[in-house]
Short mmCIF file of C-alpha atoms and ligand atoms in Angstrom, two decimals:
data_model
loop_
_atom_site.label_atom_id
_atom_site.label_comp_id
_atom_site.label_asym_id
_atom_site.label_seq_id
_atom_site.Cartn_x
_atom_site.Cartn_y
_atom_site.Cartn_z
CA MET A 78 -19.14 -15.69 -27.55
CA LYS A 79 -20.13 -15.22 -23.91
CA ASP A 80 -20.11 -11.70 -22.60
CA LEU A 81 -18.65 -12.35 -19.16
CA THR A 82 -17.90 -15.27 -16.85
CA ILE A 83 -20.10 -14.72 -13.81
CA ASN A 84 -19.87 -16.60 -10.51
CA ASP A 85 -23.24 -16.36 -8.73
CA ALA A 86 -23.43 -16.41 -4.93
CA ILE A 87 -22.16 -19.57 -3.26
CA GLU A 88 -23.49 -21.10 -0.04
CA PHE A 89 -21.48 -19.66 2.84
CA ASP A 90 -22.23 -19.31 6.56
CA LEU A 91 -21.21 -15.74 7.25
CA PRO A 92 -19.46 -15.29 10.60
CA ALA A 93 -21.09 -13.09 13.25
CA PRO A 94 -20.11 -9.41 12.84
CA PHE A 95 -16.54 -8.88 14.08
CA LYS A 96 -16.35 -6.72 17.20
CA GLY A 97 -13.40 -4.31 16.93
CA ARG A 98 -11.94 -2.48 19.92
CA HIS A 99 -9.02 -0.09 20.29
CA MET A 100 -5.76 -1.55 21.58
CA ILE A 101 -4.09 0.93 23.93
CA ALA A 102 -1.15 0.11 26.21
CA GLY A 103 -1.83 -3.61 25.76
CA GLU A 104 -5.51 -3.35 26.79
CA TRP A 105 -8.63 -3.72 24.66
CA VAL A 106 -10.70 -0.55 24.94
CA GLU A 107 -14.41 -0.28 24.12
CA GLY A 108 -15.70 2.83 22.35
CA ALA A 109 -18.30 5.18 23.77
CA GLU A 110 -19.61 5.14 20.19
CA THR A 111 -19.33 2.51 17.47
CA PHE A 112 -19.51 2.36 13.67
CA GLU A 113 -20.57 -0.45 11.34
CA ARG A 114 -19.25 -1.82 8.10
CA VAL A 115 -21.74 -3.25 5.62
CA SER A 116 -20.21 -5.79 3.24
CA PRO A 117 -20.01 -4.45 -0.34
CA SER A 118 -20.83 -7.87 -1.74
CA HIS A 119 -23.21 -9.32 0.86
CA GLY A 120 -25.05 -6.19 2.00
CA THR A 121 -25.04 -7.16 5.70
CA VAL A 122 -23.19 -5.72 8.70
CA VAL A 123 -19.89 -7.59 9.02
CA SER A 124 -18.13 -5.55 11.70
CA VAL A 125 -18.98 -3.21 14.54
CA SER A 126 -16.01 -1.15 15.70
CA ALA A 127 -15.22 1.23 18.52
CA LYS A 128 -15.20 4.77 17.14
CA GLY A 129 -12.13 6.64 18.30
CA GLY A 130 -12.15 10.27 19.36
CA GLU A 131 -9.52 12.66 20.66
CA VAL A 132 -9.44 11.03 24.10
CA GLU A 133 -8.55 7.55 22.79
CA THR A 134 -6.07 8.95 20.28
CA GLU A 135 -4.31 11.02 22.96
CA ARG A 136 -4.16 7.97 25.22
CA ALA A 137 -2.68 5.81 22.47
CA ILE A 138 -0.05 8.42 21.63
CA ARG A 139 0.84 8.75 25.33
CA ALA A 140 1.18 4.93 25.60
CA ALA A 141 3.45 4.79 22.54
CA LYS A 142 5.59 7.66 23.84
CA ASP A 143 5.88 6.26 27.40
CA THR A 144 6.79 2.84 26.02
CA PHE A 145 9.38 4.34 23.70
CA ASP A 146 10.93 6.36 26.51
CA ALA A 147 10.93 3.37 28.89
CA GLY A 148 13.25 1.55 26.48
CA VAL A 149 11.45 -1.79 26.83
CA TRP A 150 11.33 -1.99 23.02
CA SER A 151 13.49 0.86 21.73
CA ARG A 152 16.61 -0.15 23.68
CA ILE A 153 16.46 -3.96 23.67
CA SER A 154 18.72 -5.91 21.31
CA GLY A 155 17.98 -6.48 17.66
CA LYS A 156 17.96 -10.19 18.42
CA GLU A 157 15.15 -9.79 20.95
CA ARG A 158 13.10 -7.67 18.56
CA ALA A 159 13.63 -10.14 15.75
CA THR A 160 12.42 -13.00 17.95
CA VAL A 161 9.06 -11.26 18.49
CA LEU A 162 8.68 -10.34 14.80
CA LEU A 163 9.33 -13.94 13.76
CA ARG A 164 6.66 -15.14 16.19
CA VAL A 165 4.19 -12.70 14.64
CA ALA A 166 4.99 -14.13 11.18
CA ASP A 167 4.20 -17.66 12.39
CA LEU A 168 0.95 -16.50 13.99
CA ILE A 169 -0.12 -14.71 10.80
CA GLU A 170 0.31 -17.95 8.87
CA ALA A 171 -1.76 -19.83 11.44
CA ASN A 172 -4.59 -17.28 11.10
CA VAL A 173 -4.71 -16.65 7.34
CA ASP A 174 -8.21 -18.03 6.77
CA ARG A 175 -9.85 -16.02 9.53
CA ILE A 176 -8.13 -12.80 8.46
CA ALA A 177 -8.90 -13.41 4.79
CA VAL A 178 -12.64 -14.06 5.22
CA GLN A 179 -13.07 -10.87 7.25
CA GLU A 180 -11.03 -8.85 4.77
CA THR A 181 -13.09 -10.12 1.84
CA LEU A 182 -16.36 -9.38 3.63
CA GLU A 183 -15.29 -5.81 4.43
CA SER A 184 -13.55 -4.95 1.13
CA GLY A 185 -15.34 -7.05 -1.51
CA LYS A 186 -12.05 -8.39 -2.88
CA PRO A 187 -11.86 -12.06 -3.96
CA ILE A 188 -11.03 -14.49 -1.17
CA SER A 189 -8.08 -15.95 -3.09
CA GLN A 190 -6.53 -12.45 -3.16
CA SER A 191 -7.24 -11.89 0.56
CA ARG A 192 -5.54 -15.20 1.36
CA GLY A 193 -2.54 -14.22 -0.77
CA GLU A 194 -2.37 -10.85 0.95
CA ALA A 195 -2.54 -12.21 4.51
CA GLY A 196 -0.21 -15.16 3.87
CA GLY A 197 2.28 -13.01 1.96
CA ALA A 198 2.39 -10.50 4.81
CA ALA A 199 4.16 -13.10 6.98
CA ASP A 200 7.17 -12.83 4.67
CA LEU A 201 7.34 -9.07 5.25
CA TRP A 202 7.54 -9.71 9.02
CA ARG A 203 10.31 -12.30 8.51
CA TYR A 204 12.33 -9.95 6.31
CA ALA A 205 11.91 -7.09 8.80
CA ALA A 206 13.12 -9.46 11.54
CA SER A 207 16.33 -9.99 9.58
CA LEU A 208 16.82 -6.21 9.36
CA ALA A 209 16.32 -5.78 13.12
CA ARG A 210 19.64 -7.59 13.62
CA SER A 211 21.58 -5.70 10.99
CA VAL A 212 21.16 -2.02 11.93
CA HIS A 213 24.53 -0.36 11.81
CA GLY A 214 26.03 3.00 11.04
CA ASP A 215 29.57 3.98 10.00
CA SER A 216 32.86 4.53 11.71
CA HIS A 217 35.44 7.17 10.71
CA ASN A 218 38.96 6.28 11.73
CA THR A 219 40.69 8.83 9.49
CA LEU A 220 39.84 12.05 11.34
CA GLY A 221 43.30 12.43 12.88
CA GLU A 222 45.23 10.64 15.54
CA ASP A 223 43.13 11.85 18.46
CA MET A 224 39.67 11.49 16.96
CA LEU A 225 37.23 8.71 16.25
CA GLY A 226 33.86 9.40 14.64
CA VAL A 227 30.90 7.04 14.75
CA VAL A 228 27.59 7.50 12.96
CA LEU A 229 24.83 5.80 14.94
CA LYS A 230 21.38 4.80 13.75
CA ASP A 231 18.62 5.40 16.30
CA PRO A 232 14.90 4.63 16.04
CA ILE A 233 13.09 7.80 14.95
CA GLY A 234 10.63 7.55 17.88
CA VAL A 235 6.85 7.31 17.88
CA VAL A 236 5.42 6.58 14.43
CA SER A 237 1.80 6.97 13.39
CA ILE A 238 0.63 4.57 10.72
CA ILE A 239 -2.47 5.48 8.69
CA THR A 240 -3.65 2.87 6.20
CA PRO A 241 -6.20 2.67 3.35
CA TRP A 242 -9.01 0.19 2.87
CA ASN A 243 -7.74 -1.65 -0.21
CA PHE A 244 -4.90 -3.78 1.25
CA PRO A 245 -5.31 -3.21 4.99
CA PHE A 246 -3.32 -6.20 6.23
CA TRP A 247 -0.59 -6.04 3.60
CA ILE A 248 0.04 -2.31 3.91
CA LEU A 249 0.10 -2.51 7.69
CA SER A 250 2.78 -5.19 7.22
CA GLN A 251 4.73 -2.97 4.83
CA LYS A 252 5.06 -0.46 7.67
CA LEU A 253 4.65 -1.85 11.19
CA PRO A 254 7.31 -4.61 11.27
CA PHE A 255 9.88 -2.26 9.75
CA ALA A 256 9.08 0.46 12.31
CA LEU A 257 9.24 -2.11 15.12
CA ALA A 258 12.46 -3.63 13.77
CA ALA A 259 14.02 -0.17 13.98
CA GLY A 260 12.95 0.12 17.64
CA CYS A 261 10.11 2.59 17.09
CA THR A 262 6.76 2.39 18.83
CA ALA A 263 3.55 2.99 16.92
CA VAL A 264 -0.06 4.12 16.82
CA VAL A 265 -2.03 2.58 13.96
CA LYS A 266 -5.26 3.86 12.39
CA PRO A 267 -6.78 1.53 9.79
CA SER A 268 -9.41 2.68 7.32
CA GLU A 269 -12.91 2.97 8.72
CA MET A 270 -14.04 0.67 5.89
CA THR A 271 -11.73 -2.26 6.72
CA PRO A 272 -10.71 -1.99 10.37
CA SER A 273 -10.96 -5.63 11.50
CA SER A 274 -7.80 -7.26 10.10
CA THR A 275 -5.75 -4.60 11.95
CA VAL A 276 -7.50 -5.55 15.20
CA MET A 277 -6.70 -9.20 14.41
CA MET A 278 -3.07 -8.15 13.97
CA GLY A 279 -3.26 -6.55 17.43
CA GLU A 280 -4.37 -9.90 18.87
CA LEU A 281 -1.37 -11.60 17.25
CA LEU A 282 1.04 -8.94 18.55
CA ILE A 283 -0.13 -9.54 22.12
CA GLU A 284 0.16 -13.31 21.65
CA ALA A 285 3.67 -12.92 20.22
CA GLY A 286 4.81 -11.05 23.34
CA LEU A 287 5.23 -7.52 21.96
CA PRO A 288 5.53 -5.26 25.03
CA ALA A 289 2.31 -3.44 25.90
CA GLY A 290 2.26 0.04 24.35
CA ALA A 291 4.81 -0.73 21.60
CA CYS A 292 1.93 -0.87 19.13
CA ASN A 293 -1.42 0.80 19.78
CA ILE A 294 -4.48 0.78 17.55
CA VAL A 295 -7.19 3.42 17.36
CA LEU A 296 -10.20 2.72 15.14
CA GLY A 297 -12.14 5.49 13.50
CA TYR A 298 -12.17 8.16 10.84
CA GLY A 299 -9.79 10.73 9.40
CA GLN A 300 -11.38 13.27 11.72
CA PRO A 301 -10.38 13.39 14.46
CA VAL A 302 -8.15 10.29 14.69
CA GLY A 303 -6.05 10.57 11.51
CA SER A 304 -5.82 14.31 11.88
CA LEU A 305 -4.50 14.13 15.46
CA LEU A 306 -2.01 11.46 14.41
CA SER A 307 -0.68 13.96 11.84
CA THR A 308 -0.43 16.98 14.14
CA HIS A 309 0.46 15.73 17.62
CA LYS A 310 3.82 16.93 18.92
CA ASP A 311 4.70 13.50 20.36
CA ILE A 312 4.46 11.80 16.98
CA ASN A 313 7.89 11.87 15.34
CA MET A 314 6.87 10.47 11.96
CA VAL A 315 3.67 9.79 10.02
CA THR A 316 3.67 7.02 7.46
CA PHE A 317 0.55 7.21 5.35
CA THR A 318 -0.83 5.17 2.48
CA GLY A 319 -3.94 6.43 0.75
CA SER A 320 -5.20 8.96 -1.74
CA THR A 321 -3.07 11.82 -3.02
CA ALA A 322 -5.72 14.29 -1.79
CA VAL A 323 -5.47 13.09 1.83
CA GLY A 324 -1.66 12.79 1.53
CA LYS A 325 -1.56 16.53 0.77
CA LEU A 326 -3.77 17.27 3.80
CA ILE A 327 -1.42 15.25 6.00
CA THR A 328 1.63 17.14 4.71
CA GLN A 329 -0.09 20.44 5.55
CA ALA A 330 -1.31 19.21 8.94
CA SER A 331 2.11 17.89 9.95
CA SER A 332 3.97 21.08 9.10
CA GLY A 333 3.20 22.65 12.47
CA THR A 334 5.50 20.18 14.19
CA LEU A 335 7.86 19.48 11.25
CA LYS A 336 7.55 15.75 11.78
CA LYS A 337 8.83 13.41 9.10
CA VAL A 338 6.15 12.36 6.60
CA ALA A 339 6.29 9.30 4.34
CA LEU A 340 3.54 9.06 1.73
CA GLU A 341 2.42 6.18 -0.51
CA LEU A 342 -0.28 7.62 -2.78
CA GLY A 343 -2.20 7.03 -5.97
CA GLY A 344 -1.08 6.08 -9.47
CA LYS A 345 -2.10 6.02 -13.14
CA ASN A 346 0.28 3.26 -14.10
CA PRO A 347 1.02 2.58 -17.77
CA GLN A 348 2.20 -0.55 -19.53
CA VAL A 349 3.80 0.02 -22.94
CA ILE A 350 3.29 -2.79 -25.47
CA CYS A 351 5.88 -2.97 -28.25
CA PRO A 352 5.31 -4.88 -31.49
CA ASP A 353 8.16 -7.31 -30.75
CA ALA A 354 6.69 -8.32 -27.36
CA ASP A 355 5.44 -11.74 -26.35
CA LEU A 356 1.88 -10.55 -26.90
CA GLU A 357 0.21 -13.55 -25.29
CA SER A 358 2.06 -12.98 -22.05
CA ALA A 359 1.60 -9.21 -22.25
CA ALA A 360 -2.16 -9.52 -22.76
CA ASP A 361 -2.43 -11.82 -19.75
CA ALA A 362 -0.38 -9.42 -17.57
CA VAL A 363 -2.49 -6.45 -18.69
CA THR A 364 -5.65 -8.37 -17.77
CA PHE A 365 -4.18 -9.26 -14.37
CA GLY A 366 -2.84 -5.74 -13.86
CA VAL A 367 -6.18 -4.02 -14.36
CA TYR A 368 -8.55 -6.45 -12.61
CA PHE A 369 -6.44 -7.50 -9.61
CA ASN A 370 -8.15 -6.30 -6.41
CA VAL A 371 -11.11 -5.29 -8.64
CA GLY A 372 -8.90 -2.55 -10.10
CA GLN A 373 -8.90 -0.81 -6.72
CA CYS A 374 -5.17 -0.98 -6.45
CA CYS A 375 -2.50 1.75 -6.35
CA ASN A 376 -0.48 -0.34 -8.81
CA SER A 377 -3.36 -0.99 -11.17
CA SER A 378 -2.13 -0.87 -14.76
CA SER A 379 -5.10 1.26 -15.62
CA ARG A 380 -3.72 2.56 -18.93
CA ILE A 381 -1.91 0.70 -21.69
CA ILE A 382 0.06 2.40 -24.43
CA VAL A 383 0.12 0.13 -27.47
CA GLN A 384 2.06 0.55 -30.71
CA GLU A 385 -0.58 1.51 -33.29
CA ASP A 386 0.22 -1.31 -35.77
CA ILE A 387 -0.68 -3.98 -33.22
CA ALA A 388 -3.27 -2.07 -31.20
CA GLU A 389 -6.40 -3.65 -32.71
CA GLU A 390 -5.10 -7.18 -32.41
CA PHE A 391 -3.80 -6.60 -28.89
CA VAL A 392 -7.04 -5.06 -27.62
CA ALA A 393 -8.95 -8.02 -29.08
CA ARG A 394 -6.72 -10.38 -27.09
CA VAL A 395 -7.30 -8.43 -23.85
CA VAL A 396 -11.05 -8.29 -24.44
CA ALA A 397 -11.14 -12.06 -25.06
CA LEU A 398 -9.25 -12.68 -21.80
CA SER A 399 -11.46 -10.19 -19.94
CA ARG A 400 -14.54 -12.19 -20.91
CA MET A 401 -12.94 -15.26 -19.33
CA VAL A 402 -12.03 -13.54 -16.04
CA LYS A 403 -14.25 -14.94 -13.29
CA PHE A 404 -16.39 -12.15 -11.94
CA GLY A 405 -18.83 -12.31 -9.02
CA ASP A 406 -19.08 -13.65 -5.47
CA PRO A 407 -15.81 -12.72 -3.74
CA LEU A 408 -16.20 -15.63 -1.30
CA ASP A 409 -16.04 -18.13 -4.19
CA PRO A 410 -12.40 -19.35 -4.26
CA ASP A 411 -12.60 -19.30 -8.05
CA THR A 412 -13.58 -15.61 -8.38
CA GLN A 413 -11.00 -13.14 -9.75
CA VAL A 414 -13.00 -9.88 -9.76
CA GLY A 415 -15.26 -9.11 -6.79
CA ALA A 416 -17.32 -6.15 -5.53
CA ILE A 417 -16.72 -2.38 -5.49
CA VAL A 418 -15.98 -0.89 -2.09
CA THR A 419 -18.96 1.50 -1.86
CA ALA A 420 -22.08 2.29 -3.87
CA GLU A 421 -20.84 5.89 -4.34
CA HIS A 422 -17.57 4.64 -5.74
CA ASN A 423 -19.41 2.41 -8.21
CA VAL A 424 -21.25 5.50 -9.49
CA LYS A 425 -17.94 7.40 -9.74
CA ILE A 426 -16.34 4.63 -11.83
CA ASP A 427 -19.30 4.62 -14.18
CA GLY A 428 -19.10 8.40 -14.49
CA TYR A 429 -15.55 8.17 -15.85
CA VAL A 430 -16.61 5.55 -18.42
CA GLN A 431 -19.76 7.38 -19.58
CA ASP A 432 -17.94 10.73 -19.86
CA ALA A 433 -15.21 9.14 -21.98
CA ILE A 434 -17.81 7.55 -24.30
CA ALA A 435 -19.61 10.89 -24.60
CA ASP A 436 -16.26 12.43 -25.62
CA GLY A 437 -15.72 9.88 -28.42
CA ALA A 438 -14.03 6.91 -26.71
CA LYS A 439 -15.03 3.42 -27.85
CA LEU A 440 -16.42 0.90 -25.38
CA GLU A 441 -14.83 -2.49 -26.21
CA LEU A 442 -16.31 -4.38 -23.24
CA GLY A 443 -18.37 -3.86 -20.08
CA GLY A 444 -19.15 -0.28 -19.21
CA LYS A 445 -21.82 -0.75 -16.61
CA ALA A 446 -22.59 -1.90 -13.10
CA LEU A 447 -23.97 -5.43 -12.94
CA PRO A 448 -25.76 -7.19 -10.07
CA VAL A 449 -24.60 -10.70 -9.22
CA LEU A 450 -27.28 -13.34 -8.62
CA GLY A 451 -27.82 -13.78 -4.87
CA LEU A 452 -25.69 -10.75 -3.99
CA GLY A 453 -26.10 -6.99 -4.18
CA GLU A 454 -25.58 -4.58 -7.05
CA GLN A 455 -22.21 -3.19 -6.02
CA PHE A 456 -20.28 -4.75 -8.89
CA TYR A 457 -18.79 -3.21 -12.03
CA GLN A 458 -18.16 -5.21 -15.18
CA PRO A 459 -14.60 -5.71 -16.41
CA THR A 460 -14.37 -2.81 -18.84
CA VAL A 461 -12.07 -1.90 -21.74
CA VAL A 462 -12.20 1.56 -23.34
CA SER A 463 -10.22 2.40 -26.51
CA ASN A 464 -9.91 5.44 -28.78
CA VAL A 465 -9.03 7.44 -25.69
CA SER A 466 -7.13 10.70 -25.95
CA PRO A 467 -4.45 11.53 -23.37
CA ASN A 468 -6.29 14.57 -22.04
CA MET A 469 -9.50 12.74 -21.05
CA ALA A 470 -10.10 12.37 -17.31
CA ILE A 471 -10.29 8.59 -17.72
CA ALA A 472 -6.71 8.63 -19.07
CA ARG A 473 -5.30 10.95 -16.39
CA GLU A 474 -7.12 10.31 -13.11
CA GLU A 475 -7.17 7.29 -10.84
CA VAL A 476 -10.48 5.58 -11.73
CA PHE A 477 -9.85 2.88 -9.10
CA GLY A 478 -12.04 0.25 -10.71
CA PRO A 479 -11.87 -2.62 -13.24
CA VAL A 480 -11.50 -0.22 -16.17
CA LEU A 481 -8.71 -0.40 -18.75
CA VAL A 482 -7.88 2.58 -20.94
CA VAL A 483 -6.10 2.09 -24.28
CA LEU A 484 -3.82 4.74 -25.79
CA THR A 485 -1.61 4.26 -28.86
CA TYR A 486 1.83 5.43 -30.01
CA ARG A 487 4.03 5.36 -33.11
CA THR A 488 7.60 5.67 -31.74
CA LEU A 489 9.23 4.76 -28.44
CA ASP A 490 9.84 8.47 -27.79
CA GLU A 491 6.11 9.08 -28.09
CA ALA A 492 5.34 6.18 -25.77
CA ILE A 493 7.73 7.48 -23.11
CA ALA A 494 6.30 10.99 -23.43
CA LEU A 495 2.81 9.57 -22.78
CA VAL A 496 4.11 7.56 -19.80
CA ASN A 497 5.61 10.68 -18.25
CA ASP A 498 2.70 12.97 -19.10
CA SER A 499 1.09 12.31 -15.72
CA ASP A 500 0.92 13.89 -12.28
CA TYR A 501 1.58 10.41 -10.92
CA GLY A 502 4.74 8.29 -10.94
CA LEU A 503 4.15 5.09 -9.00
CA SER A 504 4.94 2.31 -11.46
CA ALA A 505 5.38 1.71 -15.19
CA GLY A 506 6.05 -1.27 -17.40
CA ILE A 507 7.20 -2.25 -20.87
CA TRP A 508 6.79 -5.37 -22.96
CA SER A 509 9.52 -5.96 -25.56
CA GLU A 510 11.90 -8.77 -26.46
CA ASN A 511 14.63 -6.17 -27.07
CA VAL A 512 16.75 -5.61 -23.98
CA HIS A 513 17.94 -2.21 -25.25
CA THR A 514 14.34 -1.00 -25.55
CA CYS A 515 13.57 -2.23 -22.03
CA ILE A 516 16.61 -0.57 -20.47
CA GLU A 517 16.11 2.72 -22.28
CA PHE A 518 12.51 2.75 -21.10
CA ALA A 519 13.49 1.89 -17.53
CA ARG A 520 15.97 4.77 -17.44
CA ARG A 521 13.58 7.35 -18.85
CA ALA A 522 10.27 6.39 -17.19
CA GLU A 523 9.34 8.64 -14.25
CA ALA A 524 8.23 6.00 -11.77
CA GLY A 525 9.26 4.48 -8.45
CA THR A 526 9.10 0.96 -9.90
CA VAL A 527 9.62 -0.17 -13.50
CA TRP A 528 8.69 -3.66 -14.64
CA THR A 529 9.98 -5.16 -17.86
CA ASN A 530 8.09 -8.15 -19.31
CA THR A 531 6.18 -8.62 -16.07
CA TRP A 532 3.78 -6.68 -13.86
CA MET A 533 3.33 -6.17 -10.13
CA ASP A 534 6.00 -8.58 -8.94
CA GLY A 535 7.31 -7.33 -5.61
CA TYR A 536 9.72 -8.58 -2.99
CA PRO A 537 10.35 -7.50 0.62
CA GLU A 538 13.97 -6.82 -0.37
CA LEU A 539 13.05 -4.21 -3.02
CA ALA A 540 12.06 -0.67 -2.07
CA PHE A 541 8.58 0.46 -3.08
CA GLY A 542 7.25 4.00 -3.50
CA GLY A 543 6.39 6.72 -5.94
CA VAL A 544 7.72 9.89 -7.50
CA LYS A 545 5.80 13.08 -8.34
CA GLN A 546 2.32 13.01 -6.77
CA SER A 547 2.51 9.28 -6.07
CA GLY A 548 4.37 9.88 -2.86
CA GLN A 549 7.55 10.55 -1.01
CA GLY A 550 9.88 8.24 0.86
CA ARG A 551 10.20 4.50 0.34
CA GLU A 552 8.68 1.48 1.95
CA ILE A 553 10.07 -2.06 2.50
CA GLY A 554 13.55 -3.17 1.50
CA ARG A 555 16.57 -1.66 3.23
CA TYR A 556 15.63 1.82 1.96
CA GLY A 557 12.15 1.53 3.49
CA PHE A 558 13.63 0.38 6.78
CA GLU A 559 16.08 3.30 6.88
CA GLU A 560 13.10 5.71 6.87
CA PHE A 561 12.43 4.69 10.49
CA LEU A 562 16.00 5.43 11.60
CA GLU A 563 17.53 8.72 12.66
CA VAL A 564 21.22 9.40 12.14
CA LYS A 565 23.32 10.62 15.05
CA SER A 566 27.00 11.53 14.81
CA LEU A 567 29.20 10.70 17.76
CA VAL A 568 32.53 12.51 17.85
CA MET A 569 35.03 11.15 20.34
CA ARG A 570 38.45 12.44 21.30
CA VAL A 571 40.33 9.24 21.99
CA GLY A 572 43.86 10.67 22.14
CA ARG A 573 45.37 12.88 24.79
CA ASN A 574 46.64 15.68 22.56
CA ARG A 575 43.81 18.23 22.56
CA ALA A 576 45.25 21.69 21.91
CA PRO A 577 43.72 24.12 24.48
CA TRP A 578 41.57 26.93 23.03
CA VAL A 579 42.46 29.30 25.85
CA GLN A 580 46.18 30.00 25.97
CA SER A 581 47.56 30.58 29.45
CA ASP A 582 49.76 33.75 29.69
CA ALA A 583 51.80 32.22 32.46
P1 NAD B 816 -8.06 7.64 1.69
O1 NAD B 816 -7.01 8.64 1.43
O2 NAD B 816 -9.48 8.03 1.53
O3 NAD B 816 -7.93 7.10 3.21
C1 NAD B 816 -6.73 6.55 3.69
C2 NAD B 816 -6.68 6.68 5.21
O4 NAD B 816 -6.59 8.06 5.56
C3 NAD B 816 -7.90 6.13 5.93
O5 NAD B 816 -7.48 5.46 7.10
C4 NAD B 816 -8.67 7.39 6.26
O6 NAD B 816 -9.53 7.25 7.40
C5 NAD B 816 -7.54 8.35 6.56
N1 NAD B 816 -7.86 9.77 6.50
C6 NAD B 816 -8.86 10.38 5.81
N2 NAD B 816 -8.80 11.73 5.99
C7 NAD B 816 -7.74 11.97 6.78
C8 NAD B 816 -7.13 13.15 7.30
N3 NAD B 816 -7.63 14.36 7.03
N4 NAD B 816 -6.03 13.03 8.07
C9 NAD B 816 -5.49 11.82 8.33
N5 NAD B 816 -6.02 10.65 7.87
C10 NAD B 816 -7.13 10.73 7.10
O7 NAD B 816 -7.70 6.38 0.77
P2 NAD B 816 -8.50 5.02 0.55
O8 NAD B 816 -9.72 5.25 -0.26
O9 NAD B 816 -8.63 4.27 1.84
O10 NAD B 816 -7.43 4.20 -0.34
C11 NAD B 816 -7.35 4.34 -1.71
C12 NAD B 816 -6.18 5.23 -2.11
O11 NAD B 816 -4.98 4.74 -1.55
C13 NAD B 816 -5.95 5.23 -3.61
O12 NAD B 816 -5.65 6.53 -4.04
C14 NAD B 816 -4.74 4.31 -3.79
O13 NAD B 816 -3.98 4.55 -4.95
C15 NAD B 816 -3.97 4.64 -2.56
N6 NAD B 816 -3.03 3.57 -2.24
C16 NAD B 816 -1.69 3.78 -2.45
C17 NAD B 816 -0.79 2.74 -2.21
C18 NAD B 816 0.69 2.92 -2.42
O14 NAD B 816 1.45 2.11 -1.89
N7 NAD B 816 1.14 3.93 -3.14
C19 NAD B 816 -1.26 1.50 -1.77
C20 NAD B 816 -2.64 1.33 -1.57
C21 NAD B 816 -3.52 2.38 -1.80
#
């Protein structure tokens, strides 16, 4: 039996390095300094970006605030906002290939997954456009004859958007169109590792006719750009996606101004496999769930919890599928598992695997970095580790790589206890043909999303987010949209019978 299915490097004319500039008040701004991104798979410089400092960040915040206050976006009709958002969606679809190639070169993810991410983002913009036209509050007509109460929904103001490297275009599209639909203005900071697709989005926003200053982009690092976006008094809300460690720093940094903070953080997402499940389908979904985006995915199903009677057979199925997963050159349209984002991260992944083996875990497959012919060495083999105990670091921490951990259980109660024995609570899943088992699990699992007999299906209509240390607030869907709205109560005396407070003695 072959060990792995490896796709060696294909012939591909790499584009010239992408030149990224800040977008401030509708203008492209060069940086006094720049930074480079070296492709994880191809080892060459693929982008050179302006490096933002305090000056550019202050300017971008000022532009977003002035634009918000001017009302050219915040006070126009929902219909006008929706028209712009729909144009952006069309432009995204027309530019999928360009965005996807750059995203694959910067992140190392397979090109098919970059194309899916960029193309799918258009749907988020279309859904947000529909919400722009449906903002409404409540009316209270039962407060007494003289009174009418109205609850209004206002845009929250200037929003800073800080995104991670692993789905830069998708996550930007989970936030920006919803903020814009609400009437907010924004300052965006993409990850320093994958800045270019956000700049490409800026180009599309200008082409779509978004007013200058409604969205501003500053490229650069957590310090000082992300930090200033978390502390500045003119930022009304920070929406952040990234690691739990940085999410905690942002919460601390933002406390000085008590701005609203929405956080989408890490996960250690379990799938429970019951003996009555469709095991073929479950094994395929587990394989997809752990290797999608090279396992560098907040929703990675990085641990499975399998009933002990079927564990051996089920692991054998997953290992057999893992050998067939196409691993290698991320530019090959056929590849399913690409490169690891940085050399340091590759070492960190391996550390988790080697420590687990040293503590008695069993390596079923993979377990080491592997160079791909014609490319660099920043790849990690699809890996399955069994005989893992729940207190090992590999079972508790976000490994963020193509590494599956297998735990076992005897009863459903035990399985649910293992699911909930985690600092994280992003997503969880169960595989069973028994609807009662699925519903009981869904009610008891501590997670923002529960999947039954499927994994990682998502829709713009459905809220996404985590509980516990996986985050706070919700993104997408109507609940995600509401995060960008402030509630204002308007109390109106409409009758003529107001009793005077001061009684005249006369
Ligand atoms: P990261 O936390 O290292 O960086 C995220 C962003 O924060 C980057 O733009 C970075 O420059 C910025 N940043 C760093 N320090 C900062 C600071 N002090 N103040 C403000 N901003 C700062 O995360 P990453 O490595 O880019 O992404 C991987 C992480 O993101 C994983 O933990 C993953 O689970 C998580 N993630 C979560 C979701 C979700 O929806 N829950 C989605 C994708 C990724």
